[in-house]
């Protein structure tokens, strides 16, 4: 199916565990983004990527790692999950760097 | 850092009424965007504005890019129940590592 898909949709993990959130897009968009959405903070950029093998930090990158070996995939890894990383995570893609994002449906992550 | 202010924070209106909401910033942006988020889903792009003074419509939605480049507004005419959701403004500045800054959102409720 065409579009941008995130998996899993829901995840519960324990403090200290590593967890990876997946994001896949079928348009070959150059730009991909990871945001977290929290009450009181809105959407905050974690990492973004302008192309395969090019990634850069956003506003809140600490505790997260990304990679982009293929244009269509942009996984986000929490190396050692903490309770403060409980949030809803959105992946987005864009054909150009003008802010016109297409978002996935999100992953709701709970760290216990 | 850069922040966007949206007003009102929430609105309760009768079906058929017109809606106005706005977004202001202390910084200038190259692009203003408006997104809508339904519960449990990612934001969806409604309108993108690229030039100061630009007025753009998308069906019942009309948005304007303020001439100072520091604000934007969104109008919805003849509201219907499916307009319910959270509306986010976003500003994009090409030279900023932050890429896209999102406002905190305006929650819209439509009373049938």
mmCIF file with all atom_site columns, C-alpha atoms in Angstrom:
data_model
loop_
_atom_site.group_PDB
_atom_site.id
_atom_site.type_symbol
_atom_site.label_atom_id
_atom_site.label_alt_id
_atom_site.label_comp_id
_atom_site.label_asym_id
_atom_site.label_entity_id
_atom_site.label_seq_id
_atom_site.pdbx_PDB_ins_code
_atom_site.Cartn_x
_atom_site.Cartn_y
_atom_site.Cartn_z
_atom_site.occupancy
_atom_site.B_iso_or_equiv
_atom_site.pdbx_formal_charge
_atom_site.auth_seq_id
_atom_site.auth_comp_id
_atom_site.auth_asym_id
_atom_site.auth_atom_id
_atom_site.pdbx_PDB_model_num
ATOM 1   C CA . UNK A 1 1   ? 0.000   0.000  0.000  1.00 0.00 ? 1   UNK A CA 1
ATOM 2   C CA . UNK A 1 2   ? 1.197   3.471  -0.803 1.00 0.00 ? 2   UNK A CA 1
ATOM 3   C CA . UNK A 1 3   ? 1.829   5.813  2.069  1.00 0.00 ? 3   UNK A CA 1
ATOM 4   C CA . UNK A 1 4   ? 3.760   6.065  5.267  1.00 0.00 ? 4   UNK A CA 1
ATOM 5   C CA . UNK A 1 5   ? 3.418   3.351  7.868  1.00 0.00 ? 5   UNK A CA 1
ATOM 6   C CA . UNK A 1 6   ? 4.637   3.125  11.418 1.00 0.00 ? 6   UNK A CA 1
ATOM 7   C CA . UNK A 1 7   ? 5.010   0.028  13.531 1.00 0.00 ? 7   UNK A CA 1
ATOM 8   C CA . UNK A 1 8   ? 4.188   -1.019 16.103 1.00 0.00 ? 8   UNK A CA 1
ATOM 9   C CA . UNK A 1 9   ? 1.070   1.032  16.749 1.00 0.00 ? 9   UNK A CA 1
ATOM 10  C CA . UNK A 1 10  ? 1.339   0.471  20.500 1.00 0.00 ? 10  UNK A CA 1
ATOM 11  C CA . UNK A 1 11  ? 4.313   -0.621 22.583 1.00 0.00 ? 11  UNK A CA 1
ATOM 12  C CA . UNK A 1 12  ? 4.901   -1.128 26.267 1.00 0.00 ? 12  UNK A CA 1
ATOM 13  C CA . UNK A 1 13  ? 8.488   -1.596 27.366 1.00 0.00 ? 13  UNK A CA 1
ATOM 14  C CA . UNK A 1 14  ? 10.464  -1.605 30.561 1.00 0.00 ? 14  UNK A CA 1
ATOM 15  C CA . UNK A 1 15  ? 12.928  0.998  31.716 1.00 0.00 ? 15  UNK A CA 1
ATOM 16  C CA . UNK A 1 16  ? 16.401  0.280  30.408 1.00 0.00 ? 16  UNK A CA 1
ATOM 17  C CA . UNK A 1 17  ? 15.345  -1.814 27.443 1.00 0.00 ? 17  UNK A CA 1
ATOM 18  C CA . UNK A 1 18  ? 16.209  -0.970 23.874 1.00 0.00 ? 18  UNK A CA 1
ATOM 19  C CA . UNK A 1 19  ? 13.254  -0.433 21.590 1.00 0.00 ? 19  UNK A CA 1
ATOM 20  C CA . UNK A 1 20  ? 13.045  0.401  17.905 1.00 0.00 ? 20  UNK A CA 1
ATOM 21  C CA . UNK A 1 21  ? 10.174  2.157  16.199 1.00 0.00 ? 21  UNK A CA 1
ATOM 22  C CA . UNK A 1 22  ? 9.841   1.565  12.491 1.00 0.00 ? 22  UNK A CA 1
ATOM 23  C CA . UNK A 1 23  ? 8.852   3.954  9.739  1.00 0.00 ? 23  UNK A CA 1
ATOM 24  C CA . UNK A 1 24  ? 8.434   3.099  6.074  1.00 0.00 ? 24  UNK A CA 1
ATOM 25  C CA . UNK A 1 25  ? 7.335   5.323  3.189  1.00 0.00 ? 25  UNK A CA 1
ATOM 26  C CA . UNK A 1 26  ? 6.585   4.323  -0.384 1.00 0.00 ? 26  UNK A CA 1
ATOM 27  C CA . UNK A 1 27  ? 6.944   7.681  -2.181 1.00 0.00 ? 27  UNK A CA 1
ATOM 28  C CA . UNK A 1 28  ? 10.748  7.872  -2.222 1.00 0.00 ? 28  UNK A CA 1
ATOM 29  C CA . UNK A 1 29  ? 10.510  11.209 -0.413 1.00 0.00 ? 29  UNK A CA 1
ATOM 30  C CA . UNK A 1 30  ? 13.941  12.631 0.337  1.00 0.00 ? 30  UNK A CA 1
ATOM 31  C CA . UNK A 1 31  ? 13.106  14.040 3.750  1.00 0.00 ? 31  UNK A CA 1
ATOM 32  C CA . UNK A 1 32  ? 11.989  12.065 6.771  1.00 0.00 ? 32  UNK A CA 1
ATOM 33  C CA . UNK A 1 33  ? 11.362  13.176 10.332 1.00 0.00 ? 33  UNK A CA 1
ATOM 34  C CA . UNK A 1 34  ? 10.667  11.836 13.804 1.00 0.00 ? 34  UNK A CA 1
ATOM 35  C CA . UNK A 1 35  ? 8.549   13.843 16.240 1.00 0.00 ? 35  UNK A CA 1
ATOM 36  C CA . UNK A 1 36  ? 7.260   13.186 19.688 1.00 0.00 ? 36  UNK A CA 1
ATOM 37  C CA . UNK A 1 37  ? 3.956   14.585 20.857 1.00 0.00 ? 37  UNK A CA 1
ATOM 38  C CA . UNK A 1 38  ? 3.327   15.279 24.518 1.00 0.00 ? 38  UNK A CA 1
ATOM 39  C CA . UNK A 1 39  ? 0.615   17.222 26.297 1.00 0.00 ? 39  UNK A CA 1
ATOM 40  C CA . UNK A 1 40  ? 1.843   20.707 26.963 1.00 0.00 ? 40  UNK A CA 1
ATOM 41  C CA . UNK A 1 41  ? 4.709   20.462 24.478 1.00 0.00 ? 41  UNK A CA 1
ATOM 42  C CA . UNK A 1 42  ? 3.013   19.860 21.154 1.00 0.00 ? 42  UNK A CA 1
ATOM 43  C CA . UNK A 1 43  ? 5.106   18.256 18.416 1.00 0.00 ? 43  UNK A CA 1
ATOM 44  C CA . UNK A 1 44  ? 8.851   18.333 18.936 1.00 0.00 ? 44  UNK A CA 1
ATOM 45  C CA . UNK A 1 45  ? 11.420  17.250 16.388 1.00 0.00 ? 45  UNK A CA 1
ATOM 46  C CA . UNK A 1 46  ? 13.745  14.458 17.487 1.00 0.00 ? 46  UNK A CA 1
ATOM 47  C CA . UNK A 1 47  ? 15.747  13.763 14.314 1.00 0.00 ? 47  UNK A CA 1
ATOM 48  C CA . UNK A 1 48  ? 15.438  14.359 10.634 1.00 0.00 ? 48  UNK A CA 1
ATOM 49  C CA . UNK A 1 49  ? 17.039  13.063 7.477  1.00 0.00 ? 49  UNK A CA 1
ATOM 50  C CA . UNK A 1 50  ? 17.532  14.859 4.184  1.00 0.00 ? 50  UNK A CA 1
ATOM 51  C CA . UNK A 1 51  ? 18.481  11.711 2.255  1.00 0.00 ? 51  UNK A CA 1
ATOM 52  C CA . UNK A 1 52  ? 19.813  8.206  2.759  1.00 0.00 ? 52  UNK A CA 1
ATOM 53  C CA . UNK A 1 53  ? 22.836  8.234  5.073  1.00 0.00 ? 53  UNK A CA 1
ATOM 54  C CA . UNK A 1 54  ? 22.228  11.896 6.026  1.00 0.00 ? 54  UNK A CA 1
ATOM 55  C CA . UNK A 1 55  ? 20.700  12.530 9.445  1.00 0.00 ? 55  UNK A CA 1
ATOM 56  C CA . UNK A 1 56  ? 20.722  15.444 11.845 1.00 0.00 ? 56  UNK A CA 1
ATOM 57  C CA . UNK A 1 57  ? 19.530  16.260 15.329 1.00 0.00 ? 57  UNK A CA 1
ATOM 58  C CA . UNK A 1 58  ? 16.365  18.153 16.059 1.00 0.00 ? 58  UNK A CA 1
ATOM 59  C CA . UNK A 1 59  ? 15.175  19.822 19.223 1.00 0.00 ? 59  UNK A CA 1
ATOM 60  C CA . UNK A 1 60  ? 15.134  16.779 21.557 1.00 0.00 ? 60  UNK A CA 1
ATOM 61  C CA . UNK A 1 61  ? 17.610  14.134 20.312 1.00 0.00 ? 61  UNK A CA 1
ATOM 62  C CA . UNK A 1 62  ? 19.064  12.903 23.621 1.00 0.00 ? 62  UNK A CA 1
ATOM 63  C CA . UNK A 1 63  ? 18.452  9.203  24.234 1.00 0.00 ? 63  UNK A CA 1
ATOM 64  C CA . UNK A 1 64  ? 17.532  8.465  20.616 1.00 0.00 ? 64  UNK A CA 1
ATOM 65  C CA . UNK A 1 65  ? 19.424  7.060  17.656 1.00 0.00 ? 65  UNK A CA 1
ATOM 66  C CA . UNK A 1 66  ? 18.380  6.997  13.994 1.00 0.00 ? 66  UNK A CA 1
ATOM 67  C CA . UNK A 1 67  ? 19.698  5.486  10.828 1.00 0.00 ? 67  UNK A CA 1
ATOM 68  C CA . UNK A 1 68  ? 18.738  5.733  7.187  1.00 0.00 ? 68  UNK A CA 1
ATOM 69  C CA . UNK A 1 69  ? 20.474  3.158  5.062  1.00 0.00 ? 69  UNK A CA 1
ATOM 70  C CA . UNK A 1 70  ? 17.585  3.120  2.558  1.00 0.00 ? 70  UNK A CA 1
ATOM 71  C CA . UNK A 1 71  ? 15.480  6.052  1.378  1.00 0.00 ? 71  UNK A CA 1
ATOM 72  C CA . UNK A 1 72  ? 12.218  4.407  2.373  1.00 0.00 ? 72  UNK A CA 1
ATOM 73  C CA . UNK A 1 73  ? 13.077  3.429  5.953  1.00 0.00 ? 73  UNK A CA 1
ATOM 74  C CA . UNK A 1 74  ? 13.875  5.617  8.943  1.00 0.00 ? 74  UNK A CA 1
ATOM 75  C CA . UNK A 1 75  ? 13.915  3.630  12.199 1.00 0.00 ? 75  UNK A CA 1
ATOM 76  C CA . UNK A 1 76  ? 14.130  5.342  15.580 1.00 0.00 ? 76  UNK A CA 1
ATOM 77  C CA . UNK A 1 77  ? 15.863  3.512  18.428 1.00 0.00 ? 77  UNK A CA 1
ATOM 78  C CA . UNK A 1 78  ? 15.649  4.255  22.104 1.00 0.00 ? 78  UNK A CA 1
ATOM 79  C CA . UNK A 1 79  ? 18.901  2.780  23.358 1.00 0.00 ? 79  UNK A CA 1
ATOM 80  C CA . UNK A 1 80  ? 17.880  2.543  27.032 1.00 0.00 ? 80  UNK A CA 1
ATOM 81  C CA . UNK A 1 81  ? 14.261  3.573  27.496 1.00 0.00 ? 81  UNK A CA 1
ATOM 82  C CA . UNK A 1 82  ? 13.314  5.920  30.315 1.00 0.00 ? 82  UNK A CA 1
ATOM 83  C CA . UNK A 1 83  ? 9.891   6.850  31.656 1.00 0.00 ? 83  UNK A CA 1
ATOM 84  C CA . UNK A 1 84  ? 10.316  10.363 30.283 1.00 0.00 ? 84  UNK A CA 1
ATOM 85  C CA . UNK A 1 85  ? 10.283  8.830  26.809 1.00 0.00 ? 85  UNK A CA 1
ATOM 86  C CA . UNK A 1 86  ? 6.679   7.730  27.241 1.00 0.00 ? 86  UNK A CA 1
ATOM 87  C CA . UNK A 1 87  ? 4.994   9.583  24.405 1.00 0.00 ? 87  UNK A CA 1
ATOM 88  C CA . UNK A 1 88  ? 3.320   9.336  21.031 1.00 0.00 ? 88  UNK A CA 1
ATOM 89  C CA . UNK A 1 89  ? 5.899   9.199  18.261 1.00 0.00 ? 89  UNK A CA 1
ATOM 90  C CA . UNK A 1 90  ? 5.155   10.346 14.730 1.00 0.00 ? 90  UNK A CA 1
ATOM 91  C CA . UNK A 1 91  ? 7.189   9.743  11.643 1.00 0.00 ? 91  UNK A CA 1
ATOM 92  C CA . UNK A 1 92  ? 6.740   12.052 8.670  1.00 0.00 ? 92  UNK A CA 1
ATOM 93  C CA . UNK A 1 93  ? 8.096   12.392 5.164  1.00 0.00 ? 93  UNK A CA 1
ATOM 94  C CA . UNK A 1 94  ? 8.311   15.221 2.653  1.00 0.00 ? 94  UNK A CA 1
ATOM 95  C CA . UNK A 1 95  ? 9.467   15.517 -0.966 1.00 0.00 ? 95  UNK A CA 1
ATOM 96  C CA . UNK A 1 96  ? 11.155  18.826 -0.273 1.00 0.00 ? 96  UNK A CA 1
ATOM 97  C CA . UNK A 1 97  ? 12.322  20.933 2.632  1.00 0.00 ? 97  UNK A CA 1
ATOM 98  C CA . UNK A 1 98  ? 9.351   23.310 2.867  1.00 0.00 ? 98  UNK A CA 1
ATOM 99  C CA . UNK A 1 99  ? 7.504   21.879 5.880  1.00 0.00 ? 99  UNK A CA 1
ATOM 100 C CA . UNK A 1 100 ? 4.846   19.950 3.946  1.00 0.00 ? 100 UNK A CA 1
ATOM 101 C CA . UNK A 1 101 ? 4.883   16.761 5.954  1.00 0.00 ? 101 UNK A CA 1
ATOM 102 C CA . UNK A 1 102 ? 2.867   13.610 5.489  1.00 0.00 ? 102 UNK A CA 1
ATOM 103 C CA . UNK A 1 103 ? 2.580   11.944 8.867  1.00 0.00 ? 103 UNK A CA 1
ATOM 104 C CA . UNK A 1 104 ? 2.184   8.332  9.839  1.00 0.00 ? 104 UNK A CA 1
ATOM 105 C CA . UNK A 1 105 ? -0.502  7.249  12.280 1.00 0.00 ? 105 UNK A CA 1
ATOM 106 C CA . UNK A 1 106 ? 1.881   7.236  15.217 1.00 0.00 ? 106 UNK A CA 1
ATOM 107 C CA . UNK A 1 107 ? 3.286   4.818  17.775 1.00 0.00 ? 107 UNK A CA 1
ATOM 108 C CA . UNK A 1 108 ? 2.100   5.139  21.337 1.00 0.00 ? 108 UNK A CA 1
ATOM 109 C CA . UNK A 1 109 ? 5.019   4.116  23.538 1.00 0.00 ? 109 UNK A CA 1
ATOM 110 C CA . UNK A 1 110 ? 4.722   3.517  27.260 1.00 0.00 ? 110 UNK A CA 1
ATOM 111 C CA . UNK A 1 111 ? 7.843   2.959  29.345 1.00 0.00 ? 111 UNK A CA 1
ATOM 112 C CA . UNK A 1 112 ? 7.133   1.328  32.713 1.00 0.00 ? 112 UNK A CA 1
ATOM 113 C CA . UNK B 2 1   ? 14.080  28.900 20.901 1.00 0.00 ? 1   UNK B CA 1
ATOM 114 C CA . UNK B 2 2   ? 11.418  29.816 18.405 1.00 0.00 ? 2   UNK B CA 1
ATOM 115 C CA . UNK B 2 3   ? 7.855   29.434 19.602 1.00 0.00 ? 3   UNK B CA 1
ATOM 116 C CA . UNK B 2 4   ? 4.449   29.789 18.064 1.00 0.00 ? 4   UNK B CA 1
ATOM 117 C CA . UNK B 2 5   ? 1.382   30.990 19.908 1.00 0.00 ? 5   UNK B CA 1
ATOM 118 C CA . UNK B 2 6   ? -2.052  29.843 18.825 1.00 0.00 ? 6   UNK B CA 1
ATOM 119 C CA . UNK B 2 7   ? -5.370  31.312 19.839 1.00 0.00 ? 7   UNK B CA 1
ATOM 120 C CA . UNK B 2 8   ? -7.820  30.401 20.945 1.00 0.00 ? 8   UNK B CA 1
ATOM 121 C CA . UNK B 2 9   ? -6.637  27.332 22.816 1.00 0.00 ? 9   UNK B CA 1
ATOM 122 C CA . UNK B 2 10  ? -10.061 25.715 22.378 1.00 0.00 ? 10  UNK B CA 1
ATOM 123 C CA . UNK B 2 11  ? -13.383 26.529 20.756 1.00 0.00 ? 11  UNK B CA 1
ATOM 124 C CA . UNK B 2 12  ? -16.911 25.199 21.087 1.00 0.00 ? 12  UNK B CA 1
ATOM 125 C CA . UNK B 2 13  ? -19.156 26.262 18.225 1.00 0.00 ? 13  UNK B CA 1
ATOM 126 C CA . UNK B 2 14  ? -22.518 25.409 16.737 1.00 0.00 ? 14  UNK B CA 1
ATOM 127 C CA . UNK B 2 15  ? -22.676 23.529 13.468 1.00 0.00 ? 15  UNK B CA 1
ATOM 128 C CA . UNK B 2 16  ? -22.926 25.989 10.599 1.00 0.00 ? 16  UNK B CA 1
ATOM 129 C CA . UNK B 2 17  ? -20.934 28.754 12.307 1.00 0.00 ? 17  UNK B CA 1
ATOM 130 C CA . UNK B 2 18  ? -17.730 30.189 10.907 1.00 0.00 ? 18  UNK B CA 1
ATOM 131 C CA . UNK B 2 19  ? -14.453 29.687 12.793 1.00 0.00 ? 19  UNK B CA 1
ATOM 132 C CA . UNK B 2 20  ? -11.356 31.866 13.018 1.00 0.00 ? 20  UNK B CA 1
ATOM 133 C CA . UNK B 2 21  ? -8.074  30.981 14.635 1.00 0.00 ? 21  UNK B CA 1
ATOM 134 C CA . UNK B 2 22  ? -4.631  32.499 14.434 1.00 0.00 ? 22  UNK B CA 1
ATOM 135 C CA . UNK B 2 23  ? -0.998  31.874 15.009 1.00 0.00 ? 23  UNK B CA 1
ATOM 136 C CA . UNK B 2 24  ? 1.698   34.365 15.965 1.00 0.00 ? 24  UNK B CA 1
ATOM 137 C CA . UNK B 2 25  ? 5.433   34.267 16.412 1.00 0.00 ? 25  UNK B CA 1
ATOM 138 C CA . UNK B 2 26  ? 8.255   36.566 17.416 1.00 0.00 ? 26  UNK B CA 1
ATOM 139 C CA . UNK B 2 27  ? 10.250  35.145 14.490 1.00 0.00 ? 27  UNK B CA 1
ATOM 140 C CA . UNK B 2 28  ? 9.660   35.378 10.769 1.00 0.00 ? 28  UNK B CA 1
ATOM 141 C CA . UNK B 2 29  ? 9.080   32.272 8.679  1.00 0.00 ? 29  UNK B CA 1
ATOM 142 C CA . UNK B 2 30  ? 9.451   31.426 5.005  1.00 0.00 ? 30  UNK B CA 1
ATOM 143 C CA . UNK B 2 31  ? 6.441   29.112 4.980  1.00 0.00 ? 31  UNK B CA 1
ATOM 144 C CA . UNK B 2 32  ? 3.317   28.880 7.112  1.00 0.00 ? 32  UNK B CA 1
ATOM 145 C CA . UNK B 2 33  ? 1.358   25.649 7.265  1.00 0.00 ? 33  UNK B CA 1
ATOM 146 C CA . UNK B 2 34  ? -1.885  24.494 8.827  1.00 0.00 ? 34  UNK B CA 1
ATOM 147 C CA . UNK B 2 35  ? -2.468  20.908 9.905  1.00 0.00 ? 35  UNK B CA 1
ATOM 148 C CA . UNK B 2 36  ? -5.456  19.101 11.394 1.00 0.00 ? 36  UNK B CA 1
ATOM 149 C CA . UNK B 2 37  ? -5.188  16.133 13.736 1.00 0.00 ? 37  UNK B CA 1
ATOM 150 C CA . UNK B 2 38  ? -8.032  13.712 14.385 1.00 0.00 ? 38  UNK B CA 1
ATOM 151 C CA . UNK B 2 39  ? -7.955  11.632 17.578 1.00 0.00 ? 39  UNK B CA 1
ATOM 152 C CA . UNK B 2 40  ? -5.534  8.722  17.342 1.00 0.00 ? 40  UNK B CA 1
ATOM 153 C CA . UNK B 2 41  ? -4.105  9.836  14.019 1.00 0.00 ? 41  UNK B CA 1
ATOM 154 C CA . UNK B 2 42  ? -1.215  11.875 12.724 1.00 0.00 ? 42  UNK B CA 1
ATOM 155 C CA . UNK B 2 43  ? -1.647  15.489 11.610 1.00 0.00 ? 43  UNK B CA 1
ATOM 156 C CA . UNK B 2 44  ? -2.814  16.060 8.048  1.00 0.00 ? 44  UNK B CA 1
ATOM 157 C CA . UNK B 2 45  ? -1.691  19.051 5.997  1.00 0.00 ? 45  UNK B CA 1
ATOM 158 C CA . UNK B 2 46  ? -4.574  21.379 5.139  1.00 0.00 ? 46  UNK B CA 1
ATOM 159 C CA . UNK B 2 47  ? -2.946  24.445 3.601  1.00 0.00 ? 47  UNK B CA 1
ATOM 160 C CA . UNK B 2 48  ? 0.587   25.663 2.906  1.00 0.00 ? 48  UNK B CA 1
ATOM 161 C CA . UNK B 2 49  ? 1.435   29.348 2.371  1.00 0.00 ? 49  UNK B CA 1
ATOM 162 C CA . UNK B 2 50  ? 4.682   30.479 0.788  1.00 0.00 ? 50  UNK B CA 1
ATOM 163 C CA . UNK B 2 51  ? 4.575   34.262 0.396  1.00 0.00 ? 51  UNK B CA 1
ATOM 164 C CA . UNK B 2 52  ? 3.818   37.150 2.707  1.00 0.00 ? 52  UNK B CA 1
ATOM 165 C CA . UNK B 2 53  ? 0.263   38.348 2.099  1.00 0.00 ? 53  UNK B CA 1
ATOM 166 C CA . UNK B 2 54  ? -0.751  35.143 0.335  1.00 0.00 ? 54  UNK B CA 1
ATOM 167 C CA . UNK B 2 55  ? -4.388  34.100 0.765  1.00 0.00 ? 55  UNK B CA 1
ATOM 168 C CA . UNK B 2 56  ? -5.178  30.477 -0.061 1.00 0.00 ? 56  UNK B CA 1
ATOM 169 C CA . UNK B 2 57  ? -8.381  28.451 0.060  1.00 0.00 ? 57  UNK B CA 1
ATOM 170 C CA . UNK B 2 58  ? -9.037  24.743 0.276  1.00 0.00 ? 58  UNK B CA 1
ATOM 171 C CA . UNK B 2 59  ? -12.786 24.127 0.146  1.00 0.00 ? 59  UNK B CA 1
ATOM 172 C CA . UNK B 2 60  ? -14.320 25.750 3.214  1.00 0.00 ? 60  UNK B CA 1
ATOM 173 C CA . UNK B 2 61  ? -10.885 26.593 4.608  1.00 0.00 ? 61  UNK B CA 1
ATOM 174 C CA . UNK B 2 62  ? -9.077  29.860 3.980  1.00 0.00 ? 62  UNK B CA 1
ATOM 175 C CA . UNK B 2 63  ? -5.673  30.767 5.332  1.00 0.00 ? 63  UNK B CA 1
ATOM 176 C CA . UNK B 2 64  ? -3.450  33.827 5.050  1.00 0.00 ? 64  UNK B CA 1
ATOM 177 C CA . UNK B 2 65  ? 0.270   34.419 5.428  1.00 0.00 ? 65  UNK B CA 1
ATOM 178 C CA . UNK B 2 66  ? 0.665   37.647 7.415  1.00 0.00 ? 66  UNK B CA 1
ATOM 179 C CA . UNK B 2 67  ? 2.483   40.502 5.715  1.00 0.00 ? 67  UNK B CA 1
ATOM 180 C CA . UNK B 2 68  ? 4.971   40.742 8.587  1.00 0.00 ? 68  UNK B CA 1
ATOM 181 C CA . UNK B 2 69  ? 5.750   37.015 8.087  1.00 0.00 ? 69  UNK B CA 1
ATOM 182 C CA . UNK B 2 70  ? 5.191   36.569 11.821 1.00 0.00 ? 70  UNK B CA 1
ATOM 183 C CA . UNK B 2 71  ? 1.588   35.445 11.778 1.00 0.00 ? 71  UNK B CA 1
ATOM 184 C CA . UNK B 2 72  ? -1.063  33.477 9.963  1.00 0.00 ? 72  UNK B CA 1
ATOM 185 C CA . UNK B 2 73  ? -4.757  32.840 10.354 1.00 0.00 ? 73  UNK B CA 1
ATOM 186 C CA . UNK B 2 74  ? -7.144  30.067 9.387  1.00 0.00 ? 74  UNK B CA 1
ATOM 187 C CA . UNK B 2 75  ? -10.857 30.462 8.764  1.00 0.00 ? 75  UNK B CA 1
ATOM 188 C CA . UNK B 2 76  ? -13.350 27.641 8.434  1.00 0.00 ? 76  UNK B CA 1
ATOM 189 C CA . UNK B 2 77  ? -16.731 28.551 6.989  1.00 0.00 ? 77  UNK B CA 1
ATOM 190 C CA . UNK B 2 78  ? -20.020 26.790 7.735  1.00 0.00 ? 78  UNK B CA 1
ATOM 191 C CA . UNK B 2 79  ? -18.545 24.282 10.186 1.00 0.00 ? 79  UNK B CA 1
ATOM 192 C CA . UNK B 2 80  ? -19.672 20.657 10.145 1.00 0.00 ? 80  UNK B CA 1
ATOM 193 C CA . UNK B 2 81  ? -19.215 17.880 12.727 1.00 0.00 ? 81  UNK B CA 1
ATOM 194 C CA . UNK B 2 82  ? -16.222 16.366 10.903 1.00 0.00 ? 82  UNK B CA 1
ATOM 195 C CA . UNK B 2 83  ? -14.308 19.622 11.444 1.00 0.00 ? 83  UNK B CA 1
ATOM 196 C CA . UNK B 2 84  ? -13.767 18.510 15.036 1.00 0.00 ? 84  UNK B CA 1
ATOM 197 C CA . UNK B 2 85  ? -10.113 18.046 15.869 1.00 0.00 ? 85  UNK B CA 1
ATOM 198 C CA . UNK B 2 86  ? -6.944  19.876 16.779 1.00 0.00 ? 86  UNK B CA 1
ATOM 199 C CA . UNK B 2 87  ? -5.610  22.457 14.354 1.00 0.00 ? 87  UNK B CA 1
ATOM 200 C CA . UNK B 2 88  ? -1.896  23.139 14.384 1.00 0.00 ? 88  UNK B CA 1
ATOM 201 C CA . UNK B 2 89  ? -0.102  25.973 12.725 1.00 0.00 ? 89  UNK B CA 1
ATOM 202 C CA . UNK B 2 90  ? 3.514   25.450 11.762 1.00 0.00 ? 90  UNK B CA 1
ATOM 203 C CA . UNK B 2 91  ? 6.258   27.701 10.537 1.00 0.00 ? 91  UNK B CA 1
ATOM 204 C CA . UNK B 2 92  ? 9.188   26.648 8.431  1.00 0.00 ? 92  UNK B CA 1
ATOM 205 C CA . UNK B 2 93  ? 12.461  28.514 8.319  1.00 0.00 ? 93  UNK B CA 1
ATOM 206 C CA . UNK B 2 94  ? 14.956  27.234 5.807  1.00 0.00 ? 94  UNK B CA 1
ATOM 207 C CA . UNK B 2 95  ? 18.069  28.219 7.713  1.00 0.00 ? 95  UNK B CA 1
ATOM 208 C CA . UNK B 2 96  ? 16.986  26.798 11.066 1.00 0.00 ? 96  UNK B CA 1
ATOM 209 C CA . UNK B 2 97  ? 18.133  23.411 12.268 1.00 0.00 ? 97  UNK B CA 1
ATOM 210 C CA . UNK B 2 98  ? 14.696  23.142 13.855 1.00 0.00 ? 98  UNK B CA 1
ATOM 211 C CA . UNK B 2 99  ? 13.177  22.749 10.411 1.00 0.00 ? 99  UNK B CA 1
ATOM 212 C CA . UNK B 2 100 ? 9.477   23.075 11.268 1.00 0.00 ? 100 UNK B CA 1
ATOM 213 C CA . UNK B 2 101 ? 8.112   24.638 14.434 1.00 0.00 ? 101 UNK B CA 1
ATOM 214 C CA . UNK B 2 102 ? 4.612   23.590 15.474 1.00 0.00 ? 102 UNK B CA 1
ATOM 215 C CA . UNK B 2 103 ? 2.199   25.627 17.531 1.00 0.00 ? 103 UNK B CA 1
ATOM 216 C CA . UNK B 2 104 ? 0.458   24.105 20.563 1.00 0.00 ? 104 UNK B CA 1
ATOM 217 C CA . UNK B 2 105 ? -2.817  23.666 18.676 1.00 0.00 ? 105 UNK B CA 1
ATOM 218 C CA . UNK B 2 106 ? -6.424  24.872 18.791 1.00 0.00 ? 106 UNK B CA 1
ATOM 219 C CA . UNK B 2 107 ? -8.976  22.269 19.797 1.00 0.00 ? 107 UNK B CA 1
ATOM 220 C CA . UNK B 2 108 ? -12.237 22.641 17.888 1.00 0.00 ? 108 UNK B CA 1
ATOM 221 C CA . UNK B 2 109 ? -15.519 21.109 19.009 1.00 0.00 ? 109 UNK B CA 1
ATOM 222 C CA . UNK B 2 110 ? -18.647 21.381 16.853 1.00 0.00 ? 110 UNK B CA 1
ATOM 223 C CA . UNK B 2 111 ? -22.041 21.043 18.477 1.00 0.00 ? 111 UNK B CA 1
ATOM 224 C CA . UNK B 2 112 ? -24.600 19.559 16.070 1.00 0.00 ? 112 UNK B CA 1
#
